[in-house]
Amino acid sequence: MDRLTALNVFRHVAELQSFAEAGRRLGLSPAAISKNIAELERHLSCRLIHRTTRRMALTEEGRLYYRQVAQVLDDLDEADRSLFPMQATPSGVLRVSAPTTVTLKLLSPAIPRFLAQYPQLTLELDLDDRRVDLVKEGYDLAIRGSDRLEDSSLIARKLTSLEHVLCGSPAYFQGAGIPTRPADLARHNCIQFSLSSHSDFWEFSRGSERIGVSIDGRYKVGSSLAVRDALLAGFGLSVIPRVYVEDDLLSGAVVPVLTEWSLPLTEVYAVYGSRVHLALKVRVFLDFVSRALGGQ
Amino acid sequence: MDRLTALNVFRHVAELQSFAEAGRRLGLSPAAISKNIAELERHLSCRLIHRTTRRMALTEEGRLYYRQVAQVLDDLDEADRSLFPMQATPSGVLRVSAPTTVTLKLLSPAIPRFLAQYPQLTLELDLDDRRVDLVKEGYDLAIRGSDRLEDSSLIARKLTSLEHVLCGSPAYFQGAGIPTRPADLARHNCIQFSLSSHSDFWEFSRGSERIGVSIDGRYKVGSSLAVRDALLAGFGLSVIPRVYVEDDLLSGAVVPVLTEWSLPLTEVYAVYGSRVHLALKVRVFLDFVSRALGGQ
DNA sequence: CATATTATTCACCAATAGTGAACAACGATG
DNA sequence: CATCGTTGTTCACTATTGGTGAATAATATG
């Protein structure tokens, strides 16, 4: 027996006082109505409906059970319907993990406008450069660099690519000299962003030429902001996403070197659970982030 | 999808935080758990559980839905269980229709003791010599004479047989003469109990001899008590169940005539809806009535 | 690094839900 | 009162479905 169907059948029979009419209303044959009622009574070991040919009435037990069942079925409909608002309007709490610097530079200015668009949405944005576990830590979505992708069961949607620049302060280069070829870096103090894969092995390319250089330095740090601070302080040189030091390059606070060489890009992805039944709040944020980061 | 099963599965997964554990608890395979959840999500067009390999968490919608569903499932269990007391102890209201005189003479004295046995039972006993429609008029059980049986879909259980006696008051016979053979009745004032079938055609038998007599009279009434009153008043003679005039026969207030002839018996039945899922209250009353009326 | 466990998917099959048809019974109608 | 239409039941039948074992990818653990 499909008990929900049987309960619904019972409810209709009780309200309409007729098996036949209940069948018409539910699009079921008289045999199905009769069968469902019989099986519900068998399940309960209890007569719910007193019936003879062409006539029926609820028993006392039937009347009691009807009142309760009607409430239960209404509550269940209500439970189903309670999910509709979240499907029609982005609402609830959206929890996102995003890397610090990308977010501060590229997303922060636009977030208030995004939230203005969706008044019923609350955004919890954790700035975190670690590779977080979405399921374990309860995130709806994470923004990551290509080298911090993980579960292949998650969906990764590319948002943008970050160019990098090799640079240092004028003061640093005045003291240490300007590298003219990648191999020169072996004799420089190279500041490392420790959360980057291969942070101690930098690759360069020019046309079809590719060179990899093992580098070292006295300062490894897990924050792009701290890397920039060290650059500005003249502590060394580093490979850093260009947008992080855009203003510094313009002002001359840092200068690019080995500019005829190209550096690998960092691909930025949005990572989330599944395309199927994607919550509306996740989808609208995804769209927002795609536009904000210029991803096509 | 069997939605009730799916809801129960969802509830267990939510509480146990594990598909595998939920499967063990419910005796379902992992595949069945996975399938039920997927179909529930499809039904709702909504992700309820965020999951990757070996890990899962409820979504915000999932948490909301879980709270409601847990309540609904509990309410449904409660509805089912609310019928148990009626199955374990006769309780509620028992509505019975019974013929007036039989009840007053043979049941009334014993009913208080019956009700004392079942403190949670309420008896609504309608004294009614009509042929009632059980379903239409909301009776659980009716007591009837054999000539008032009706729906063959109802169950008839024989309770007892009533002997009849042809009698009148001594004063009546002094005025009208004593009938010595059935045919003599054609010249007598025969009081008729109008609710009896063939009330104007009385049958007599002696050994293998059977005689039927059309009778007439100036008084037809639908109450055996009124028939007895008329007898005692010397208004005429009548065929009446012996137990109705037992005391009057002993005191000589009425005397039997044509006593070498036998009259047909009236079989008394209990009539009720169905043997299957018979409510406990009906069953105990049935047993009580069987014992009270001496039916074997 | 090997092993055990989790969650998913799919082809398969036993179980099941709904049905048409036949039926008995009865209410409405002429 | 006879006839007709409708009700509720039952049953053999069939399309659908729910659960499964096995294979799989992924991951936690020792």
XYZ file of C-alpha atoms (C1' of nucleotides) in Angstrom, chain B residues 19-20 24 31 34 51 54 151-152, chain C residues 4-10 25-26:
18
model
C 23.146 7.429 4.271
C 24.821 4.188 5.248
C 21.191 -0.088 8.339
C 21.099 2.151 -3.226
C 20.283 7.136 -2.329
C 26.868 15.560 -0.405
C 31.729 9.984 2.025
C -29.459 -5.796 3.469
C -27.802 -9.083 2.702
C 37.574 -0.557 4.454
C 33.691 2.269 3.988
C 30.639 5.686 1.828
C 27.431 7.275 -1.659
C 26.041 6.702 -6.620
C 24.487 4.389 -10.669
C 22.324 0.796 -13.437
C -27.525 -4.580 -4.483
C -30.315 -0.645 -4.253
